[in-house]
Amino acid sequence: MSPILQGLITIALGVGGCVAYFYAANIVLDKVIFPPSGKDPGRNINRANMVRPWLFLFPAIFALGLYLAYPVVGSFWRSLFNRDGGTFVGLGNYERLAMDPSFRQAVFNNFLWVLVVPALATFLGLLAAQLTDRIKWGNIAKSLIFMPMAISFVGASLIWKFVYAVNPDIGMINAIRVAFHMQPLDPLQVPFWNNFFLMVILIWIQTGFAMVILSAALRGIPEETIEAAVLDGANPFQLFFKIKVPQIMPTIVVVWTTITILVLKVFDIVYATTGGNFGTQILPSYMMQYMFRDDGRATAVAFVIMIIVLPVMIWNIIQARRETR
């Protein structure tokens, strides 16, 4: 049997099972649990109408619990065991993480990424959105700025490895240094600052995303407010920072938090450029070091990443709902 036919049969069985479930659940609810008869039929009908939505939601809730809640609980439980899962160590893996200088370095680097990348990507995206809307060839400029979004993180990392290459005939940075009679160096091996060279790659990619979202938000600003500010004598800077930016602030926050969530999970760029060496270790790359030789510690790191991401994700959902309203 071909894979396509197997997939179609699986979909048909799933749809048929859902239809059968809803039909049977309605019959049981209306005929057995809350029948519209007896001493108080109106009360039974009201109770059935209150329960019915949960019957329709149950399959989705069950699927979310199976594919989201169960892995989280299972991962936490797995993090309480040793490397091969045979011995219960409690919070021992978390204690070992807290005592590991490499883990603390990875946490510090992650917070550096969170502070720098979302702020710069959002700011540059907002700046690009404003400037490209004021020039005739703005659509072409937007296409060029958005183009890096079509490149994978690994592909973008390889492109920037050429930019950072030590050979001045290849690397742009060292070509400039040699032109000023300076010695070539490897930017990816400069302690502390190499983290910022890696951040540039993600900023280059995410600026296009921020630009597209914020450009749409800027175009949604009512013309009346802009015209009123111009009549009141507002200059272009005041018009932008005091009139436009406050009106699209919810969108800016959503873009910022979306990029923040991405930053907390980024792995490809560090792995493809430095492999986490030279002080560029972050939590996902640190986790990969133990993925296939110490499941307990690797799962503990994954759970720490989830705890860090969770508040940002909740904030993002709240802001998105406010934006929708």
XYZ file of C-alpha atoms in Angstrom:
325
model
C 0.000 0.000 0.000
C 1.399 3.374 -1.008
C 2.100 6.038 1.654
C -0.403 8.409 -0.004
C -3.170 5.817 0.218
C -2.264 5.096 3.837
C -2.482 8.813 4.599
C -5.887 9.127 2.946
C -7.199 6.103 4.865
C -5.874 7.564 8.136
C -7.576 10.910 7.436
C -10.842 9.170 6.514
C -10.741 7.077 9.695
C -10.015 10.173 11.774
C -12.880 12.167 10.253
C -15.232 9.206 10.517
C -14.249 8.636 14.127
C -14.919 12.291 14.995
C -18.318 12.217 13.297
C -19.250 8.983 15.087
C -18.062 10.427 18.405
C -20.126 13.622 18.040
C -23.218 11.684 16.968
C -22.961 9.146 19.813
C -22.129 11.841 22.390
C -25.208 13.877 21.436
C -27.473 10.827 21.654
C -26.111 9.826 25.071
C -26.356 13.416 26.311
C -29.924 14.008 25.098
C -31.438 10.559 25.639
C -29.602 9.113 28.649
C -27.906 11.748 30.823
C -30.215 14.761 30.398
C -33.409 13.554 28.665
C -35.891 16.346 27.792
C -38.599 14.670 29.840
C -39.484 13.888 33.433
C -40.234 16.294 36.252
C -38.026 19.157 35.046
C -37.333 18.901 31.275
C -36.329 22.567 30.955
C -33.571 22.127 33.513
C -32.273 19.028 31.701
C -32.220 20.883 28.391
C -30.247 23.763 29.939
C -27.755 21.335 31.489
C -27.353 19.510 28.183
C -26.686 22.810 26.408
C -24.042 23.669 29.006
C -22.267 20.314 28.617
C -22.552 20.058 24.819
C -19.749 22.570 23.977
C -17.323 20.568 26.127
C -18.206 17.436 24.207
C -17.175 19.168 20.995
C -14.022 20.559 22.617
C -12.969 17.247 24.157
C -11.174 15.835 21.062
C -9.111 19.012 20.682
C -8.360 19.163 24.412
C -7.381 15.495 24.378
C -5.089 16.022 21.379
C -3.456 19.066 22.982
C -2.972 17.158 26.203
C -1.484 14.214 24.340
C 0.908 16.223 22.180
C 1.702 19.159 24.490
C 1.034 18.464 28.168
C 2.203 14.844 28.179
C 5.638 15.616 26.627
C 6.194 18.431 29.144
C 5.365 16.221 32.120
C 7.315 13.342 30.609
C 10.360 15.530 29.974
C 10.366 16.829 33.536
C 10.067 13.281 34.865
C 12.920 12.145 32.606
C 15.109 14.997 33.868
C 14.897 13.504 37.368
C 16.882 10.419 36.315
C 20.530 9.812 35.539
C 22.129 9.647 32.106
C 20.715 6.243 31.136
C 17.362 6.657 32.916
C 18.018 3.808 35.326
C 18.563 5.706 38.577
C 16.367 8.366 40.147
C 18.502 11.400 41.082
C 15.763 13.933 41.884
C 16.946 17.470 41.191
C 20.537 16.306 40.834
C 20.711 17.196 37.148
C 19.542 20.728 37.891
C 22.123 21.042 40.682
C 24.859 19.916 38.276
C 23.679 22.510 35.777
C 23.820 25.269 38.375
C 27.395 24.291 39.283
C 28.599 24.041 35.671
C 30.454 27.193 34.451
C 29.598 26.308 30.833
C 25.883 26.320 31.659
C 26.166 29.701 33.368
C 28.046 31.028 30.332
C 25.287 29.704 28.058
C 22.603 31.408 30.179
C 24.538 34.685 30.115
C 24.950 34.492 26.344
C 21.252 33.707 25.916
C 20.300 36.816 27.875
C 22.696 38.845 25.714
C 20.906 37.550 22.614
C 17.508 38.352 24.170
C 18.548 41.908 25.007
C 20.220 42.769 21.704
C 18.600 40.850 18.833
C 14.865 41.610 19.366
C 15.545 45.274 20.140
C 17.798 45.902 17.135
C 15.764 43.785 14.696
C 12.538 45.544 15.710
C 14.128 49.003 15.591
C 15.749 48.426 12.187
C 12.522 46.890 10.880
C 10.544 49.921 12.061
C 13.094 52.276 10.521
C 13.028 50.377 7.227
C 9.223 50.327 7.225
C 9.068 54.097 7.674
C 11.775 54.954 5.133
C 10.676 52.542 2.390
C 7.162 53.977 2.496
C 8.564 57.423 1.648
C 10.541 56.542 -1.501
C 9.389 55.640 -5.010
C 11.295 52.362 -5.180
C 10.172 51.357 -1.693
C 8.701 48.034 -2.823
C 12.032 47.013 -4.365
C 13.846 48.006 -1.163
C 11.371 46.023 0.911
C 11.907 42.967 -1.264
C 15.681 43.208 -0.815
C 15.391 43.655 2.959
C 12.898 40.797 3.249
C 14.947 38.435 1.064
C 17.091 37.025 3.937
C 13.882 35.629 5.470
C 13.832 33.123 2.585
C 17.270 31.791 3.569
C 17.630 29.075 6.187
C 19.605 29.851 9.319
C 22.345 27.451 8.232
C 22.543 29.054 4.784
C 22.706 32.545 6.299
C 25.415 31.375 8.723
C 27.544 30.052 5.848
C 27.136 33.353 3.974
C 28.323 35.325 6.994
C 31.214 32.922 7.606
C 32.576 34.212 4.291
C 32.075 37.782 5.532
C 33.983 36.925 8.720
C 36.675 34.861 6.962
C 40.284 35.460 8.061
C 41.521 35.527 4.467
C 41.311 39.215 3.380
C 40.616 38.088 -0.189
C 37.345 36.536 1.074
C 36.337 38.177 4.347
C 35.012 41.713 4.123
C 36.034 42.668 7.678
C 39.645 41.567 7.230
C 39.775 43.157 3.770
C 38.962 46.493 5.443
C 41.534 45.827 8.192
C 44.262 45.019 5.671
C 43.370 48.140 3.682
C 44.147 50.151 6.846
C 47.400 48.175 7.369
C 46.018 46.157 10.285
C 46.592 42.478 10.923
C 43.775 40.056 9.974
C 41.878 38.371 12.800
C 39.079 35.853 13.144
C 36.019 37.769 14.433
C 34.395 34.523 15.566
C 37.268 33.838 17.976
C 37.314 37.228 19.704
C 36.039 36.588 23.262
C 32.682 38.170 24.200
C 32.440 40.232 20.985
C 32.077 37.123 18.844
C 28.584 36.734 20.324
C 27.599 40.043 18.756
C 29.008 38.988 15.381
C 26.689 35.959 15.549
C 23.761 38.154 16.576
C 24.241 40.215 13.417
C 23.240 37.155 11.379
C 19.876 36.785 13.094
C 19.271 40.546 13.051
C 19.939 40.504 9.289
C 17.326 37.764 8.886
C 14.642 39.095 11.219
C 14.739 42.756 10.171
C 12.694 41.861 7.087
C 10.049 40.154 9.197
C 9.752 43.157 11.520
C 9.655 45.534 8.542
C 6.728 43.760 6.852
C 4.574 43.620 10.008
C 5.337 47.167 11.107
C 4.868 48.568 7.596
C 1.333 47.195 7.572
C 0.737 48.713 11.013
C 2.014 52.123 9.887
C -0.301 52.093 6.889
C -3.218 51.348 9.214
C -2.762 54.591 11.160
C -5.712 56.951 10.536
C -4.763 59.832 8.267
C -6.771 62.231 10.437
C -4.288 61.983 13.316
C -1.316 62.610 11.028
C -2.987 65.577 9.329
C -3.929 67.055 12.708
C -0.331 66.747 13.922
C 0.983 68.406 10.741
C -1.476 71.291 11.162
C -0.274 71.673 14.760
C 3.270 72.147 13.467
C 4.804 68.745 14.240
C 8.113 68.099 12.458
C 8.851 64.674 10.862
C 10.622 63.353 13.973
C 7.790 64.399 16.270
C 5.281 62.996 13.798
C 7.044 59.641 13.806
C 7.995 59.209 17.459
C 5.055 60.967 19.136
C 2.176 60.240 16.751
C 2.896 57.079 14.771
C 4.931 54.952 17.183
C 2.476 55.218 20.129
C -0.378 54.111 17.870
C 1.435 50.970 16.691
C 3.025 50.145 20.053
C 0.950 46.923 20.516
C 2.218 45.680 17.142
C 5.790 46.588 18.073
C 5.458 44.579 21.284
C 4.089 41.554 19.407
C 6.973 41.691 16.911
C 9.504 42.078 19.719
C 8.152 39.152 21.729
C 7.890 36.945 18.622
C 11.568 37.543 17.824
C 12.429 36.991 21.500
C 10.832 33.540 21.442
C 12.794 32.719 18.297
C 16.035 33.917 19.897
C 15.538 31.704 22.940
C 15.274 28.665 20.672
C 17.959 29.564 18.110
C 20.551 26.858 17.574
C 21.469 26.653 13.903
C 23.516 29.854 13.724
C 25.801 29.025 16.646
C 26.181 25.398 15.597
C 27.004 26.240 11.963
C 29.517 29.004 12.741
C 31.403 28.224 15.958
C 29.834 24.999 17.230
C 29.432 26.702 20.603
C 33.199 27.187 20.997
C 35.153 30.346 21.838
C 32.628 31.420 24.493
C 29.596 31.455 22.170
C 27.715 28.630 23.880
C 23.960 29.109 24.271
C 21.388 26.867 25.934
C 20.248 24.927 22.833
C 23.843 24.204 21.762
C 24.722 23.296 25.355
C 21.784 20.881 25.368
C 23.012 19.249 22.154
C 26.330 18.432 23.826
C 24.533 15.984 26.121
C 21.677 14.946 23.828
C 23.105 11.542 22.930
C 25.251 10.792 25.978
C 23.373 12.121 29.001
C 19.607 12.158 28.488
C 18.908 13.337 32.027
C 21.000 16.492 31.804
C 19.914 17.243 28.223
C 16.248 16.979 29.229
C 16.886 19.225 32.235
C 18.332 21.888 29.921
C 15.330 21.538 27.601
C 13.007 22.057 30.567
C 14.961 25.161 31.617
C 14.589 26.562 28.077
C 10.841 25.913 28.227
C 10.550 27.729 31.565
C 12.408 30.734 30.112
C 10.292 30.797 26.936
C 6.935 30.302 28.674
C 6.498 33.813 30.213
C 7.433 35.478 26.922
C 4.988 33.258 25.033
C 2.162 34.034 27.470
C 2.907 37.753 27.147
C 2.908 37.417 23.359
C -0.510 35.716 23.407
C -1.935 38.437 25.662
C -0.613 41.189 23.389
C -1.890 39.430 20.278
C -5.384 39.222 21.815
C -5.295 42.910 22.693
C -4.206 43.689 19.137
C -7.108 41.645 17.761
C -9.617 43.429 19.993
